[in-house]
PDB file of C-alpha atoms in Angstrom:
ATOM      1  CA  UNK P  22     103.459 106.156 101.717  1.00 55.00           C
ATOM      2  CA  UNK P  23     100.152 105.543 103.495  1.00 52.00           C
ATOM      3  CA  UNK P  24     101.056 105.053 107.164  1.00 54.00           C
ATOM      4  CA  UNK P  25      97.450 104.240 108.101  1.00 54.00           C
ATOM      5  CA  UNK P  26      96.332 101.993 105.312  1.00 46.00           C
ATOM      6  CA  UNK P  27      93.033 100.130 105.464  1.00 43.00           C
ATOM      7  CA  UNK P  28      92.901  96.560 104.122  1.00 39.00           C
ATOM      8  CA  UNK P  29      91.083  96.146 100.822  1.00 38.00           C
ATOM      9  CA  UNK P  30      87.452  95.101 101.177  1.00 40.00           C
ATOM     10  CA  UNK P  31      87.234  95.968 104.872  1.00 41.00           C
ATOM     11  CA  UNK P  32      85.141  99.097 104.371  1.00 43.00           C
ATOM     12  CA  UNK P  33      82.912 100.348 101.540  1.00 40.00           C
ATOM     13  CA  UNK P  34      84.403 103.829 101.317  1.00 53.00           C
ATOM     14  CA  UNK P  35      88.077 103.029 100.705  1.00 51.00           C
ATOM     15  CA  UNK P  36      89.570 105.309  98.050  1.00 61.00           C
ATOM     16  CA  UNK P  37      92.058 103.785  95.618  1.00 59.00           C
ATOM     17  CA  UNK P  38      94.928 105.550  93.881  1.00 63.00           C
ATOM     18  CA  UNK P  39      93.302 104.492  90.620  1.00 62.00           C
ATOM     19  CA  UNK P  40      90.531 107.065  91.174  1.00 65.00           C
ATOM     20  CA  UNK P  41      92.783 110.031  92.085  1.00 72.00           C
ATOM     21  CA  UNK P  42      95.491 109.509  89.480  1.00 80.00           C
ATOM     22  CA  UNK P  43      98.508 111.789  89.925  1.00 90.00           C
ATOM     23  CA  UNK P  44      97.125 113.767  92.868  1.00 88.00           C
ATOM     24  CA  UNK P  45      98.992 114.349  96.130  1.00 90.00           C
ATOM     25  CA  UNK P  46      97.620 111.685  98.478  1.00 87.00           C
ATOM     26  CA  UNK P  47      99.698 111.944 101.667  1.00 88.00           C
ATOM     27  CA  UNK P  48     102.579 113.800 103.303  1.00 91.00           C
ATOM     28  CA  UNK P  49     105.204 112.156 105.441  1.00 91.00           C
ATOM     29  CA  UNK P  50     108.065 113.261 107.684  1.00 92.00           C
ATOM     30  CA  UNK P  51     111.206 111.225 108.261  1.00 88.00           C
ATOM     31  CA  UNK P  52     112.745 112.065 111.635  1.00 88.00           C
ATOM     32  CA  UNK P  53     115.340 110.738 114.050  1.00 86.00           C
ATOM     33  CA  UNK P  54     113.555 110.972 117.401  1.00 87.00           C
ATOM     34  CA  UNK P  55     109.865 110.072 117.472  1.00 88.00           C
ATOM     35  CA  UNK P  56     109.126 111.502 120.921  1.00 89.00           C
ATOM     36  CA  UNK P  57     110.889 114.815 120.234  1.00 91.00           C
ATOM     37  CA  UNK P  58     109.105 115.118 116.880  1.00 93.00           C
ATOM     38  CA  UNK P  59     105.723 114.486 118.504  1.00 93.00           C
ATOM     39  CA  UNK P  60     106.380 117.105 121.186  1.00 96.00           C
ATOM     40  CA  UNK P  61     107.506 119.758 118.693  1.00 97.00           C
ATOM     41  CA  UNK P  62     104.558 119.419 116.322  1.00 96.00           C
ATOM     42  CA  UNK P  63     102.096 119.167 119.211  1.00 96.00           C
ATOM     43  CA  UNK P  64     103.409 122.488 120.530  1.00 97.00           C
ATOM     44  CA  UNK P  65     103.587 124.240 117.147  1.00 97.00           C
ATOM     45  CA  UNK P  66     100.570 122.850 115.283  1.00 95.00           C
ATOM     46  CA  UNK P  67      98.448 121.397 118.063  1.00 94.00           C
ATOM     47  CA  UNK P  68      98.610 117.883 116.649  1.00 94.00           C
ATOM     48  CA  UNK P  69      97.649 114.777 118.593  1.00 93.00           C
ATOM     49  CA  UNK P  70      99.002 111.333 117.808  1.00 91.00           C
ATOM     50  CA  UNK P  71      97.887 107.762 117.309  1.00 90.00           C
ATOM     51  CA  UNK P  72      99.835 104.592 116.481  1.00 86.00           C
ATOM     52  CA  UNK P  73     100.291 103.631 112.840  1.00 80.00           C
ATOM     53  CA  UNK P  74      99.976 100.123 111.492  1.00 76.00           C
ATOM     54  CA  UNK P  75     103.489 100.186 110.040  1.00 71.00           C
ATOM     55  CA  UNK P  76     105.054  99.623 113.469  1.00 69.00           C
ATOM     56  CA  UNK P  77     106.515 101.288 116.550  1.00 75.00           C
ATOM     57  CA  UNK P  78     108.635 103.776 114.590  1.00 79.00           C
ATOM     58  CA  UNK P  79     105.576 105.370 112.958  1.00 84.00           C
ATOM     59  CA  UNK P  80     102.763 107.651 114.087  1.00 88.00           C
ATOM     60  CA  UNK P  81      99.731 109.363 112.549  1.00 89.00           C
ATOM     61  CA  UNK P  82      99.296 113.075 113.274  1.00 90.00           C
ATOM     62  CA  UNK P  83      95.738 114.248 113.926  1.00 88.00           C
ATOM     63  CA  UNK P  84      94.348 117.779 113.694  1.00 85.00           C
ATOM     64  CA  UNK P  85      90.875 118.151 115.202  1.00 81.00           C
ATOM     65  CA  UNK P  86      90.515 114.386 114.905  1.00 81.00           C
ATOM     66  CA  UNK P  87      91.370 114.217 111.188  1.00 80.00           C
ATOM     67  CA  UNK P  88      94.557 112.533 109.924  1.00 82.00           C
ATOM     68  CA  UNK P  89      97.082 115.119 108.757  1.00 85.00           C
ATOM     69  CA  UNK P  90     100.385 113.382 108.105  1.00 89.00           C
ATOM     70  CA  UNK P  91     102.587 110.408 108.809  1.00 89.00           C
ATOM     71  CA  UNK P  92     105.752 110.508 110.904  1.00 88.00           C
ATOM     72  CA  UNK P  93     108.446 107.860 110.655  1.00 85.00           C
ATOM     73  CA  UNK P  94     111.486 107.881 112.932  1.00 76.00           C
ATOM     74  CA  UNK P  95     113.580 106.020 110.368  1.00 73.00           C
ATOM     75  CA  UNK P  96     116.054 108.653 109.134  1.00 66.00           C
ATOM     76  CA  UNK P  97     119.044 107.099 110.906  1.00 62.00           C
ATOM     77  CA  UNK P  98     117.937 103.478 110.500  1.00 64.00           C
ATOM     78  CA  UNK P  99     117.287 103.791 106.762  1.00 61.00           C
ATOM     79  CA  UNK P 100     120.009 106.408 106.149  1.00 66.00           C
ATOM     80  CA  UNK P 101     117.461 108.887 104.812  1.00 71.00           C
ATOM     81  CA  UNK P 102     117.405 112.668 104.980  1.00 78.00           C
ATOM     82  CA  UNK P 103     115.208 114.352 107.587  1.00 85.00           C
ATOM     83  CA  UNK P 104     112.525 115.983 105.460  1.00 91.00           C
ATOM     84  CA  UNK P 105     108.862 116.434 104.689  1.00 95.00           C
ATOM     85  CA  UNK P 106     107.886 114.561 101.527  1.00 94.00           C
ATOM     86  CA  UNK P 107     104.677 114.619  99.464  1.00 95.00           C
ATOM     87  CA  UNK P 108     103.372 111.365  98.007  1.00 93.00           C
ATOM     88  CA  UNK P 109     101.418 111.159  94.751  1.00 94.00           C
ATOM     89  CA  UNK P 110      98.799 108.553  93.829  1.00 91.00           C
ATOM     90  CA  UNK P 111      99.708 106.261  90.929  1.00 93.00           C
ATOM     91  CA  UNK P 112      97.976 103.196  89.439  1.00 91.00           C
ATOM     92  CA  UNK P 113     101.328 101.389  89.056  1.00 92.00           C
ATOM     93  CA  UNK P 114     104.412 102.033  91.180  1.00 94.00           C
ATOM     94  CA  UNK P 115     106.621 100.060  88.811  1.00 95.00           C
ATOM     95  CA  UNK P 116     105.487 102.083  85.826  1.00 95.00           C
ATOM     96  CA  UNK P 117     105.946 105.392  87.645  1.00 96.00           C
ATOM     97  CA  UNK P 118     109.482 104.474  88.741  1.00 97.00           C
ATOM     98  CA  UNK P 119     110.379 103.438  85.193  1.00 97.00           C
ATOM     99  CA  UNK P 120     109.022 106.722  83.836  1.00 97.00           C
ATOM    100  CA  UNK P 121     111.081 108.718  86.351  1.00 97.00           C
ATOM    101  CA  UNK P 122     114.285 106.910  85.397  1.00 97.00           C
ATOM    102  CA  UNK P 123     113.567 107.217  81.665  1.00 96.00           C
ATOM    103  CA  UNK P 124     113.240 110.998  82.085  1.00 96.00           C
ATOM    104  CA  UNK P 125     116.457 111.559  84.036  1.00 96.00           C
ATOM    105  CA  UNK P 126     115.144 111.253  87.576  1.00 96.00           C
ATOM    106  CA  UNK P 127     116.328 108.790  90.203  1.00 94.00           C
ATOM    107  CA  UNK P 128     114.819 106.076  92.392  1.00 93.00           C
ATOM    108  CA  UNK P 129     116.152 106.341  95.945  1.00 88.00           C
ATOM    109  CA  UNK P 130     114.011 103.692  97.650  1.00 86.00           C
ATOM    110  CA  UNK P 131     111.605 101.110  96.255  1.00 81.00           C
ATOM    111  CA  UNK P 132     109.123 100.241  95.125  1.00 91.00           C
ATOM    112  CA  UNK P 133     108.588  98.600  98.523  1.00 88.00           C
ATOM    113  CA  UNK P 134     105.476  96.588  99.422  1.00 84.00           C
ATOM    114  CA  UNK P 135     103.366  97.895 102.303  1.00 76.00           C
ATOM    115  CA  UNK P 136     100.195  95.774 101.860  1.00 70.00           C
ATOM    116  CA  UNK P 137      97.729  96.675 100.504  1.00 70.00           C
ATOM    117  CA  UNK P 138      99.977  98.902  98.396  1.00 82.00           C
ATOM    118  CA  UNK P 139     103.470  99.822  97.274  1.00 90.00           C
ATOM    119  CA  UNK P 140     105.580 102.936  97.733  1.00 90.00           C
ATOM    120  CA  UNK P 141     108.752 104.450  96.318  1.00 93.00           C
ATOM    121  CA  UNK P 142     110.864 107.487  97.158  1.00 92.00           C
ATOM    122  CA  UNK P 143     112.096 109.304  94.054  1.00 95.00           C
ATOM    123  CA  UNK P 144     113.768 112.502  92.855  1.00 96.00           C
ATOM    124  CA  UNK P 145     113.015 114.492  89.735  1.00 96.00           C
ATOM    125  CA  UNK P 146     115.795 115.386  87.292  1.00 94.00           C
ATOM    126  CA  UNK P 147     116.564 118.578  89.252  1.00 94.00           C
ATOM    127  CA  UNK P 148     116.861 116.708  92.551  1.00 94.00           C
ATOM    128  CA  UNK P 149     113.521 117.503  94.235  1.00 95.00           C
ATOM    129  CA  UNK P 150     112.412 114.514  96.321  1.00 94.00           C
ATOM    130  CA  UNK P 151     108.889 113.094  96.184  1.00 96.00           C
ATOM    131  CA  UNK P 152     107.135 109.801  96.784  1.00 95.00           C
ATOM    132  CA  UNK P 153     104.545 107.675  95.026  1.00 95.00           C
ATOM    133  CA  UNK P 154     101.914 105.362  96.441  1.00 92.00           C
ATOM    134  CA  UNK P 155      99.973 102.605  94.668  1.00 91.00           C
ATOM    135  CA  UNK P 156      97.032 101.084  96.508  1.00 85.00           C
ATOM    136  CA  UNK P 157      94.317 102.018  98.978  1.00 78.00           C
ATOM    137  CA  UNK P 158      94.282 105.354 100.783  1.00 73.00           C
ATOM    138  CA  UNK P 159      93.208 105.910 104.360  1.00 60.00           C
ATOM    139  CA  UNK P 160      89.469 105.559 104.755  1.00 53.00           C
ATOM    140  CA  UNK P 161      88.760 109.253 105.433  1.00 55.00           C
ATOM    141  CA  UNK P 162      91.116 110.437 102.698  1.00 55.00           C
ATOM    142  CA  UNK P 163      88.564 112.940 101.365  1.00 60.00           C
ATOM    143  CA  UNK P 164      88.690 114.714 104.746  1.00 60.00           C
ATOM    144  CA  UNK P 165      92.485 114.777 104.542  1.00 60.00           C
ATOM    145  CA  UNK P 166      92.448 116.152 100.989  1.00 62.00           C
ATOM    146  CA  UNK P 167      90.147 119.029 101.889  1.00 62.00           C
ATOM    147  CA  UNK P 168      91.448 119.913 105.341  1.00 58.00           C
ATOM    148  CA  UNK P 169      95.045 118.872 105.986  1.00 59.00           C
ATOM    149  CA  UNK P 170      97.841 120.507 103.982  1.00 65.00           C
ATOM    150  CA  UNK P 171      96.788 123.782 102.423  1.00 64.00           C
ATOM    151  CA  UNK P 172      98.747 122.659  99.387  1.00 79.00           C
ATOM    152  CA  UNK P 173     102.211 121.577  98.333  1.00 93.00           C
ATOM    153  CA  UNK P 174     104.508 123.791  96.284  1.00 94.00           C
ATOM    154  CA  UNK P 175     107.517 122.856  94.164  1.00 96.00           C
ATOM    155  CA  UNK P 176     110.253 125.482  94.138  1.00 94.00           C
ATOM    156  CA  UNK P 177     112.354 124.689  91.082  1.00 94.00           C
ATOM    157  CA  UNK P 178     114.554 126.220  88.378  1.00 89.00           C
ATOM    158  CA  UNK P 179     112.152 125.788  85.455  1.00 91.00           C
ATOM    159  CA  UNK P 180     108.437 125.375  86.212  1.00 91.00           C
ATOM    160  CA  UNK P 181     107.551 124.537  82.612  1.00 90.00           C
ATOM    161  CA  UNK P 182     110.134 121.744  82.410  1.00 92.00           C
ATOM    162  CA  UNK P 183     109.080 120.419  85.830  1.00 94.00           C
ATOM    163  CA  UNK P 184     105.421 120.378  84.782  1.00 94.00           C
ATOM    164  CA  UNK P 185     106.321 118.306  81.732  1.00 95.00           C
ATOM    165  CA  UNK P 186     108.355 115.857  83.855  1.00 96.00           C
ATOM    166  CA  UNK P 187     105.649 115.326  86.481  1.00 96.00           C
ATOM    167  CA  UNK P 188     102.896 115.339  83.888  1.00 95.00           C
ATOM    168  CA  UNK P 189     104.542 112.486  81.995  1.00 95.00           C
ATOM    169  CA  UNK P 190     105.315 110.521  85.166  1.00 96.00           C
ATOM    170  CA  UNK P 191     101.951 111.043  86.898  1.00 95.00           C
ATOM    171  CA  UNK P 192      99.591 111.314  83.902  1.00 92.00           C
ATOM    172  CA  UNK P 193      98.619 114.905  84.592  1.00 93.00           C
ATOM    173  CA  UNK P 194      96.360 116.427  81.917  1.00 87.00           C
ATOM    174  CA  UNK P 195      95.947 113.029  80.284  1.00 84.00           C
ATOM    175  CA  UNK P 196      92.811 111.119  79.376  1.00 78.00           C
ATOM    176  CA  UNK P 197      93.144 108.872  82.384  1.00 78.00           C
ATOM    177  CA  UNK P 198      89.997 108.812  84.578  1.00 75.00           C
ATOM    178  CA  UNK P 199      90.415 111.110  87.581  1.00 75.00           C
ATOM    179  CA  UNK P 200      93.631 112.696  86.282  1.00 85.00           C
ATOM    180  CA  UNK P 201      94.704 116.146  87.472  1.00 87.00           C
ATOM    181  CA  UNK P 202      94.236 119.340  85.497  1.00 91.00           C
ATOM    182  CA  UNK P 203      97.258 121.592  84.870  1.00 92.00           C
ATOM    183  CA  UNK P 204      97.141 125.286  84.014  1.00 91.00           C
ATOM    184  CA  UNK P 205      99.462 128.293  83.997  1.00 88.00           C
ATOM    185  CA  UNK P 206      98.089 130.979  86.292  1.00 87.00           C
ATOM    186  CA  UNK P 207     100.270 134.052  86.601  1.00 81.00           C
ATOM    187  CA  UNK P 208     103.829 132.793  86.920  1.00 83.00           C
ATOM    188  CA  UNK P 209     102.885 129.415  88.420  1.00 90.00           C
ATOM    189  CA  UNK P 210     101.809 126.022  87.212  1.00 93.00           C
ATOM    190  CA  UNK P 211      98.658 125.138  89.184  1.00 94.00           C
ATOM    191  CA  UNK P 212      97.534 121.542  89.675  1.00 93.00           C
ATOM    192  CA  UNK P 213      93.883 120.748  90.404  1.00 90.00           C
ATOM    193  CA  UNK P 214      92.261 117.471  91.408  1.00 84.00           C
ATOM    194  CA  UNK P 215      88.458 117.335  91.115  1.00 79.00           C
ATOM    195  CA  UNK P 216      88.476 121.128  90.945  1.00 83.00           C
ATOM    196  CA  UNK P 217      90.542 121.675  94.115  1.00 82.00           C
ATOM    197  CA  UNK P 218      94.009 123.274  94.004  1.00 86.00           C
ATOM    198  CA  UNK P 219      96.361 120.588  95.343  1.00 88.00           C
ATOM    199  CA  UNK P 220      99.821 121.733  94.200  1.00 93.00           C
ATOM    200  CA  UNK P 221     101.717 124.620  92.647  1.00 94.00           C
ATOM    201  CA  UNK P 222     105.014 124.757  90.756  1.00 95.00           C
ATOM    202  CA  UNK P 223     106.991 127.987  90.645  1.00 92.00           C
ATOM    203  CA  UNK P 224     110.330 129.179  89.304  1.00 86.00           C
ATOM    204  CA  UNK P 225     109.908 132.939  88.918  1.00 63.00           C
ATOM    205  CA  UNK P 226     108.543 134.923  85.995  1.00 52.00           C
ATOM    206  CA  UNK P 227     107.402 132.875  83.015  1.00 50.00           C
ATOM    207  CA  UNK P 228     109.831 134.520  80.568  1.00 54.00           C
ATOM    208  CA  UNK P 229     112.777 134.489  82.975  1.00 56.00           C
ATOM    209  CA  UNK P 230     115.745 132.164  82.486  1.00 56.00           C
ATOM    210  CA  UNK P 231     116.057 129.264  84.972  1.00 57.00           C
ATOM    211  CA  UNK P 232     117.720 130.358  88.221  1.00 60.00           C
ATOM    212  CA  UNK P 233     120.774 128.122  88.893  1.00 65.00           C
ATOM    213  CA  UNK P 234     120.893 129.187  92.566  1.00 68.00           C
ATOM    214  CA  UNK P 235     117.567 127.556  93.455  1.00 76.00           C
ATOM    215  CA  UNK P 236     117.737 124.211  95.266  1.00 87.00           C
ATOM    216  CA  UNK P 237     114.635 122.452  93.918  1.00 93.00           C
ATOM    217  CA  UNK P 238     112.388 121.032  96.632  1.00 94.00           C
ATOM    218  CA  UNK P 239     108.757 120.374  97.505  1.00 96.00           C
ATOM    219  CA  UNK P 240     107.489 122.506 100.384  1.00 95.00           C
ATOM    220  CA  UNK P 241     104.537 121.360 102.515  1.00 94.00           C
ATOM    221  CA  UNK P 242     102.101 124.080 103.660  1.00 93.00           C
ATOM    222  CA  UNK P 243      99.814 123.577 106.666  1.00 92.00           C
ATOM    223  CA  UNK P 244      96.793 125.744 107.448  1.00 89.00           C
ATOM    224  CA  UNK P 245      96.913 127.416 110.859  1.00 92.00           C
ATOM    225  CA  UNK P 246      94.821 129.994 112.702  1.00 91.00           C
ATOM    226  CA  UNK P 247      97.780 132.075 113.935  1.00 95.00           C
ATOM    227  CA  UNK P 248     101.026 132.161 111.933  1.00 96.00           C
ATOM    228  CA  UNK P 249     102.897 134.299 114.485  1.00 97.00           C
ATOM    229  CA  UNK P 250     101.975 131.978 117.372  1.00 97.00           C
ATOM    230  CA  UNK P 251     103.280 128.978 115.431  1.00 97.00           C
ATOM    231  CA  UNK P 252     106.554 130.784 114.727  1.00 98.00           C
ATOM    232  CA  UNK P 253     107.039 131.671 118.403  1.00 98.00           C
ATOM    233  CA  UNK P 254     106.212 128.104 119.472  1.00 98.00           C
ATOM    234  CA  UNK P 255     108.728 126.717 116.973  1.00 98.00           C
ATOM    235  CA  UNK P 256     111.489 128.908 118.444  1.00 97.00           C
ATOM    236  CA  UNK P 257     110.503 127.984 122.004  1.00 97.00           C
ATOM    237  CA  UNK P 258     110.694 124.260 121.284  1.00 97.00           C
ATOM    238  CA  UNK P 259     114.053 124.007 119.541  1.00 96.00           C
ATOM    239  CA  UNK P 260     113.076 124.931 115.995  1.00 97.00           C
ATOM    240  CA  UNK P 261     113.768 128.079 114.001  1.00 97.00           C
ATOM    241  CA  UNK P 262     112.008 130.619 111.778  1.00 97.00           C
ATOM    242  CA  UNK P 263     113.555 130.946 108.328  1.00 96.00           C
ATOM    243  CA  UNK P 264     111.122 133.517 106.979  1.00 95.00           C
ATOM    244  CA  UNK P 265     108.040 135.156 108.461  1.00 96.00           C
ATOM    245  CA  UNK P 266     105.274 137.353 107.107  1.00 95.00           C
ATOM    246  CA  UNK P 267     101.791 138.247 108.342  1.00 92.00           C
ATOM    247  CA  UNK P 268     100.116 135.333 106.528  1.00 94.00           C
ATOM    248  CA  UNK P 269     102.916 132.778 106.100  1.00 95.00           C
ATOM    249  CA  UNK P 270     106.085 131.564 107.802  1.00 97.00           C
ATOM    250  CA  UNK P 271     108.731 129.040 106.796  1.00 96.00           C
ATOM    251  CA  UNK P 272     109.829 127.031 109.829  1.00 97.00           C
ATOM    252  CA  UNK P 273     112.441 124.396 110.601  1.00 97.00           C
ATOM    253  CA  UNK P 274     111.950 121.701 113.224  1.00 96.00           C
ATOM    254  CA  UNK P 275     114.767 120.651 115.611  1.00 94.00           C
ATOM    255  CA  UNK P 276     115.836 117.836 113.252  1.00 91.00           C
ATOM    256  CA  UNK P 277     116.147 120.266 110.319  1.00 93.00           C
ATOM    257  CA  UNK P 278     112.958 119.502 108.347  1.00 94.00           C
ATOM    258  CA  UNK P 279     111.401 122.584 106.736  1.00 95.00           C
ATOM    259  CA  UNK P 280     107.685 123.275 106.395  1.00 96.00           C
ATOM    260  CA  UNK P 281     105.405 126.263 105.933  1.00 96.00           C
ATOM    261  CA  UNK P 282     102.476 127.470 108.011  1.00 96.00           C
ATOM    262  CA  UNK P 283      99.851 129.418 106.078  1.00 93.00           C
ATOM    263  CA  UNK P 284      97.001 131.509 107.416  1.00 91.00           C
ATOM    264  CA  UNK P 285      93.667 129.779 106.923  1.00 79.00           C
ATOM    265  CA  UNK P 286      92.237 132.894 105.302  1.00 66.00           C
ATOM    266  CA  UNK P 287      95.054 132.816 102.708  1.00 52.00           C
ATOM    267  CA  UNK P 288      94.980 129.061 101.950  1.00 47.00           C
TER     268      UNK P 288
END
């Protein structure tokens, strides 16, 4: 959902989900302890914080002054899992939810009204969780799109099947104005919005059979200047390092939410 929404008509440069159909438009973390979450991500990623208009349980993360993500300390209150979740822009939340259910996915929460828009938390037919947002995006959304997450990646059992599911739900590769382009590149499905890579779907080699051991999930990648420094900071502040390489590391925060830090030169 858009934690920092701007009321319709209040500014001339508001971007609507109608113009970025099917593209990732925000990332959000559900947590249990707002203060602890702020301290961890400030130490690991250098984020600063500002209040969000959704209320006292929410914050907006800023990187070099630009909005990066939303944090909501609602996991216990709403009985939700602690996790990072990508949200996709849709022209109609009701239609997107119906499409998910028709194709074997599930609706966990919503659609819920957060004027001037509506949000829902969903899962695809393999269980990977994602959100949708209908309405206005934060005013400087173009800055977020180009500078915040490096990209999002779906790890799943069958990339081709997943691409069909999301394509039908989110109007990828359709004739809708502003829709995303989808292509196979190597062993991945690559999603582009206005020419920019915004998501990838992977499940191993194209000819390989689906791997039943994979737990499908969307992974959020953030650009950083120093992967190793982020990994050490995560360990020092109650998190853990699940996997580390020279240009990328998979980290877990103290609440258990996973995310990836990616070298800026590799993003």
